[in-house]
Amino acid sequence: MFKDGKLHTAICNHCKLRLVAETRNGTSHLRRHLKICPEKAGTSRVQKKRRSSTSQSQPDLPVSENLENGQENPSQNLENGQENPLEEFMRATVLKLCPFPAMYRASFASFLAGRNPAPNMVPQTTVEDKFISVYEKEKLKLKEKIIATPGGVFLSVNKWYSGSYETVIVYLTVHFIDEEWKINRKTIRCCLSESDRLDLNLFPHWQSEIANYEDVDKMVLKKVVRDWCLEPKLLGVTLEGSVDKKATISLEDDLTTGKNYLVAKCKLLTIPCMVDGLDDLMQYTDGREVRSMWSRYMTNTPERKLKCQEVVSQLQLDRPSFGSKYWYLTFYWCEAALQFIKSFPLSNGSERPSLDDLEATENFCKIARAIYHATKAFYETYNLTFNSYFHVIWSLRATLKELPRMKNIERVIKVKNMQEQFDNHWKKWYLWLSIAVVLDPRYKLAFIELRFREAFSQDAGTYISEVRAKFYELYIQYSYVNEQSNEILNQGNNGSGTQISAPLHKQRTNYTIAQAALEEFKELFEYLGGGLCPQNDSFDILKWWKDNSAAYPSLAKMARDILAIPGCAVSAESAFNDDSDQRAELFNGKLGPETTEALICAQSWIIKSSGTTFYF
């Protein structure tokens, strides 16, 4: 398509996707699109398999007439103030992760018939085919978006065990900041891995989706990187605790595109999942005896039991289930006990908890509450950038430092073990968390130096030096890449074949060493020496970097990558519960692995893409 006499967009002949076709953008992205276009080779194997099974009778879905006519564009109806029933149906199905067969049961058909006594009927296979078609198009658009993003990407890997550890489901999510400086977190893969007890001869259509149990982490990670064209973009991986750490090492050996990993010097940056780390701390707690004591006390009379039910109904906590982690179940009931005694003071009797019991309960809750809120903070806001994790972890660190001074705390917490475990995690987290805070214009380097001097006294210098050295090192690397890009652009404009110049610290002609250093670090010094932005809840760090990327081009490239680092890999559902993952249940249903994966990924794309218009 042309605009003002110039080529503006190109339309794929196969999938009809619009692609940028301006001369300055080159044609490599068009060639990449043809390699991954799902429509080029014909119908997807999912649709082929589904159509081959249409001989089996399927219930029908009552919807409007235009669906049977194959109308695909929901905007045609929306423009007229009408909703496309197919769009509405698919969106509801995806958002609630409802298996398609469940929506065709007689009870649901009766419900729809109540809304429209004389509906037209559409077969289930028609709706599923439409969903898969839409999913493939959205997947292609997401691939193109990832390829086009100016910065790097990170992956997070999470494994879910089901059925006495016989079934393993692996989830991979991609994290990046796009050209509009919006954070993106999209689940791009979820696959099933079974133990050797599963006879694949009975399930031949699962063969391609099931990896060997021992190699699942390595195989799935490599396949995702290859299929989603992440080789030149991948900067690091955040791993959930059960994921094999060797998987990233094996992946590094396979990546051959220059190994230009700016963040971690030719290695993939590996960050342990912080939610996993917080959960590790609670393995050194044992408040079950205290929990049982309070449970008996609050329910041993009808009056107390009624009051207990009232307190529990008013708790501002996620209600535990049978699969809840023991520490969370203990915290929940101890928190309820503290609320209970405010309106129902301790009375005399053999079941009456002592003051020591009360003190131990209060101190246990102080620690568990801090870990609970720290874990929740990682899920409260989809747009949470990596710098925010520092403040959450630092606040928790301050609470843990108080442990030795708490009375009766040893009854419920192994203080020394918990502190040692936190220190081990802190050593793996603090450097990159600190660098992210330096890139926050509300704090910068002075804030980190102040915090470390207050907390570490004589050891503060070591921490500060490491953060400062790493930050300067990253700046030099990113500024050199900027310089390379500018040189390539200039060569393209003037047609010269001159070599790319070396970084300024290697050029000494006409400069003294001091002058060269000042020139090279000018951008960095201006940023660190400039004023701080006001600290308020409405501050948007990504918007600030978008607005100031011209003034600090190298630092802006750093910020785009560092702020996208994922701090956690586990799902919000499983943070406090070992048996709660609605997504995993889909694999136990009648859907095939590919359709199940499409539902799970599509839900991630819809929920986590506010402001983005999706077809379904």
JSON list of N, CA, C and O in Angstrom, two decimals, residues 280-302:
[
{"chain": "A", "resi": 280, "resn": "ASP", "atom": "N", "xyz": [11.15, -20.55, 50.32]},
{"chain": "A", "resi": 280, "resn": "ASP", "atom": "CA", "xyz": [12.24, -21.30, 50.96]},
{"chain": "A", "resi": 280, "resn": "ASP", "atom": "C", "xyz": [12.44, -20.86, 52.42]},
{"chain": "A", "resi": 280, "resn": "ASP", "atom": "O", "xyz": [12.77, -21.68, 53.28]},
{"chain": "A", "resi": 281, "resn": "LEU", "atom": "N", "xyz": [12.27, -19.58, 52.67]},
{"chain": "A", "resi": 281, "resn": "LEU", "atom": "CA", "xyz": [12.46, -19.07, 54.03]},
{"chain": "A", "resi": 281, "resn": "LEU", "atom": "C", "xyz": [11.50, -19.72, 55.01]},
{"chain": "A", "resi": 281, "resn": "LEU", "atom": "O", "xyz": [11.85, -19.98, 56.16]},
{"chain": "A", "resi": 282, "resn": "MET", "atom": "N", "xyz": [10.29, -20.00, 54.54]},
{"chain": "A", "resi": 282, "resn": "MET", "atom": "CA", "xyz": [9.26, -20.50, 55.44]},
{"chain": "A", "resi": 282, "resn": "MET", "atom": "C", "xyz": [9.42, -21.99, 55.75]},
{"chain": "A", "resi": 282, "resn": "MET", "atom": "O", "xyz": [8.67, -22.52, 56.58]},
{"chain": "A", "resi": 283, "resn": "GLN", "atom": "N", "xyz": [10.36, -22.66, 55.11]},
{"chain": "A", "resi": 283, "resn": "GLN", "atom": "CA", "xyz": [10.61, -24.06, 55.49]},
{"chain": "A", "resi": 283, "resn": "GLN", "atom": "C", "xyz": [11.24, -24.14, 56.88]},
{"chain": "A", "resi": 283, "resn": "GLN", "atom": "O", "xyz": [11.29, -25.22, 57.47]},
{"chain": "A", "resi": 284, "resn": "TYR", "atom": "N", "xyz": [11.73, -23.02, 57.40]},
{"chain": "A", "resi": 284, "resn": "TYR", "atom": "CA", "xyz": [12.33, -22.99, 58.74]},
{"chain": "A", "resi": 284, "resn": "TYR", "atom": "C", "xyz": [11.34, -22.52, 59.80]},
{"chain": "A", "resi": 284, "resn": "TYR", "atom": "O", "xyz": [11.72, -22.07, 60.86]},
{"chain": "A", "resi": 285, "resn": "THR", "atom": "N", "xyz": [10.05, -22.61, 59.48]},
{"chain": "A", "resi": 285, "resn": "THR", "atom": "CA", "xyz": [9.02, -22.29, 60.46]},
{"chain": "A", "resi": 285, "resn": "THR", "atom": "C", "xyz": [8.24, -23.56, 60.79]},
{"chain": "A", "resi": 285, "resn": "THR", "atom": "O", "xyz": [8.09, -24.45, 59.96]},
{"chain": "A", "resi": 286, "resn": "ASP", "atom": "N", "xyz": [7.76, -23.62, 62.00]},
{"chain": "A", "resi": 286, "resn": "ASP", "atom": "CA", "xyz": [6.92, -24.75, 62.42]},
{"chain": "A", "resi": 286, "resn": "ASP", "atom": "C", "xyz": [5.96, -24.25, 63.49]},
{"chain": "A", "resi": 286, "resn": "ASP", "atom": "O", "xyz": [6.23, -24.33, 64.68]},
{"chain": "A", "resi": 287, "resn": "GLY", "atom": "N", "xyz": [4.83, -23.74, 63.04]},
{"chain": "A", "resi": 287, "resn": "GLY", "atom": "CA", "xyz": [3.84, -23.22, 63.98]},
{"chain": "A", "resi": 287, "resn": "GLY", "atom": "C", "xyz": [2.60, -24.07, 64.05]},
{"chain": "A", "resi": 287, "resn": "GLY", "atom": "O", "xyz": [1.55, -23.61, 64.50]},
{"chain": "A", "resi": 288, "resn": "ARG", "atom": "N", "xyz": [2.73, -25.33, 63.61]},
{"chain": "A", "resi": 288, "resn": "ARG", "atom": "CA", "xyz": [1.54, -26.17, 63.58]},
{"chain": "A", "resi": 288, "resn": "ARG", "atom": "C", "xyz": [0.98, -26.44, 64.98]},
{"chain": "A", "resi": 288, "resn": "ARG", "atom": "O", "xyz": [-0.23, -26.52, 65.17]},
{"chain": "A", "resi": 289, "resn": "GLU", "atom": "N", "xyz": [1.87, -26.56, 65.96]},
{"chain": "A", "resi": 289, "resn": "GLU", "atom": "CA", "xyz": [1.38, -26.77, 67.34]},
{"chain": "A", "resi": 289, "resn": "GLU", "atom": "C", "xyz": [0.61, -25.56, 67.83]},
{"chain": "A", "resi": 289, "resn": "GLU", "atom": "O", "xyz": [-0.46, -25.68, 68.44]},
{"chain": "A", "resi": 290, "resn": "VAL", "atom": "N", "xyz": [1.14, -24.37, 67.53]},
{"chain": "A", "resi": 290, "resn": "VAL", "atom": "CA", "xyz": [0.44, -23.15, 67.91]},
{"chain": "A", "resi": 290, "resn": "VAL", "atom": "C", "xyz": [-0.88, -23.03, 67.17]},
{"chain": "A", "resi": 290, "resn": "VAL", "atom": "O", "xyz": [-1.91, -22.64, 67.73]},
{"chain": "A", "resi": 291, "resn": "ARG", "atom": "N", "xyz": [-0.86, -23.39, 65.90]},
{"chain": "A", "resi": 291, "resn": "ARG", "atom": "CA", "xyz": [-2.08, -23.32, 65.09]},
{"chain": "A", "resi": 291, "resn": "ARG", "atom": "C", "xyz": [-3.17, -24.22, 65.67]},
{"chain": "A", "resi": 291, "resn": "ARG", "atom": "O", "xyz": [-4.34, -23.83, 65.79]},
{"chain": "A", "resi": 292, "resn": "SER", "atom": "N", "xyz": [-2.80, -25.45, 66.01]},
{"chain": "A", "resi": 292, "resn": "SER", "atom": "CA", "xyz": [-3.77, -26.39, 66.57]},
{"chain": "A", "resi": 292, "resn": "SER", "atom": "C", "xyz": [-4.33, -25.89, 67.89]},
{"chain": "A", "resi": 292, "resn": "SER", "atom": "O", "xyz": [-5.53, -26.03, 68.18]},
{"chain": "A", "resi": 293, "resn": "MET", "atom": "N", "xyz": [-3.45, -25.29, 68.70]},
{"chain": "A", "resi": 293, "resn": "MET", "atom": "CA", "xyz": [-3.89, -24.76, 69.99]},
{"chain": "A", "resi": 293, "resn": "MET", "atom": "C", "xyz": [-4.95, -23.68, 69.80]},
{"chain": "A", "resi": 293, "resn": "MET", "atom": "O", "xyz": [-6.00, -23.69, 70.45]},
{"chain": "A", "resi": 294, "resn": "TRP", "atom": "N", "xyz": [-4.70, -22.75, 68.87]},
{"chain": "A", "resi": 294, "resn": "TRP", "atom": "CA", "xyz": [-5.67, -21.68, 68.63]},
{"chain": "A", "resi": 294, "resn": "TRP", "atom": "C", "xyz": [-6.95, -22.22, 68.01]},
{"chain": "A", "resi": 294, "resn": "TRP", "atom": "O", "xyz": [-8.06, -21.73, 68.32]},
{"chain": "A", "resi": 295, "resn": "SER", "atom": "N", "xyz": [-6.82, -23.20, 67.14]},
{"chain": "A", "resi": 295, "resn": "SER", "atom": "CA", "xyz": [-8.01, -23.78, 66.52]},
{"chain": "A", "resi": 295, "resn": "SER", "atom": "C", "xyz": [-8.94, -24.39, 67.57]},
{"chain": "A", "resi": 295, "resn": "SER", "atom": "O", "xyz": [-10.16, -24.21, 67.53]},
{"chain": "A", "resi": 296, "resn": "ARG", "atom": "N", "xyz": [-8.34, -25.12, 68.53]},
{"chain": "A", "resi": 296, "resn": "ARG", "atom": "CA", "xyz": [-9.16, -25.70, 69.61]},
{"chain": "A", "resi": 296, "resn": "ARG", "atom": "C", "xyz": [-9.80, -24.62, 70.46]},
{"chain": "A", "resi": 296, "resn": "ARG", "atom": "O", "xyz": [-10.98, -24.70, 70.81]},
{"chain": "A", "resi": 297, "resn": "TYR", "atom": "N", "xyz": [-9.01, -23.60, 70.78]},
{"chain": "A", "resi": 297, "resn": "TYR", "atom": "CA", "xyz": [-9.51, -22.56, 71.68]},
{"chain": "A", "resi": 297, "resn": "TYR", "atom": "C", "xyz": [-10.67, -21.78, 71.04]},
{"chain": "A", "resi": 297, "resn": "TYR", "atom": "O", "xyz": [-11.64, -21.44, 71.71]},
{"chain": "A", "resi": 298, "resn": "MET", "atom": "N", "xyz": [-10.56, -21.49, 69.71]},
{"chain": "A", "resi": 298, "resn": "MET", "atom": "CA", "xyz": [-11.56, -20.65, 69.07]},
{"chain": "A", "resi": 298, "resn": "MET", "atom": "C", "xyz": [-12.83, -21.40, 68.69]},
{"chain": "A", "resi": 298, "resn": "MET", "atom": "O", "xyz": [-13.81, -20.79, 68.28]},
{"chain": "A", "resi": 299, "resn": "THR", "atom": "N", "xyz": [-12.83, -22.74, 68.85]},
{"chain": "A", "resi": 299, "resn": "THR", "atom": "CA", "xyz": [-14.00, -23.50, 68.41]},
{"chain": "A", "resi": 299, "resn": "THR", "atom": "C", "xyz": [-14.56, -24.44, 69.47]},
{"chain": "A", "resi": 299, "resn": "THR", "atom": "O", "xyz": [-15.44, -25.26, 69.17]},
{"chain": "A", "resi": 300, "resn": "ASN", "atom": "N", "xyz": [-14.07, -24.35, 70.73]},
{"chain": "A", "resi": 300, "resn": "ASN", "atom": "CA", "xyz": [-14.51, -25.33, 71.74]},
{"chain": "A", "resi": 300, "resn": "ASN", "atom": "C", "xyz": [-15.83, -24.98, 72.41]},
{"chain": "A", "resi": 300, "resn": "ASN", "atom": "O", "xyz": [-16.30, -25.72, 73.26]},
{"chain": "A", "resi": 301, "resn": "THR", "atom": "N", "xyz": [-16.44, -23.85, 72.06]},
{"chain": "A", "resi": 301, "resn": "THR", "atom": "CA", "xyz": [-17.79, -23.53, 72.53]},
{"chain": "A", "resi": 301, "resn": "THR", "atom": "C", "xyz": [-18.57, -22.97, 71.34]},
{"chain": "A", "resi": 301, "resn": "THR", "atom": "O", "xyz": [-17.98, -22.39, 70.42]},
{"chain": "A", "resi": 302, "resn": "PRO", "atom": "N", "xyz": [-19.91, -23.13, 71.36]},
{"chain": "A", "resi": 302, "resn": "PRO", "atom": "CA", "xyz": [-20.72, -22.60, 70.24]},
{"chain": "A", "resi": 302, "resn": "PRO", "atom": "C", "xyz": [-20.52, -21.09, 70.05]},
{"chain": "A", "resi": 302, "resn": "PRO", "atom": "O", "xyz": [-20.48, -20.61, 68.91]}
]
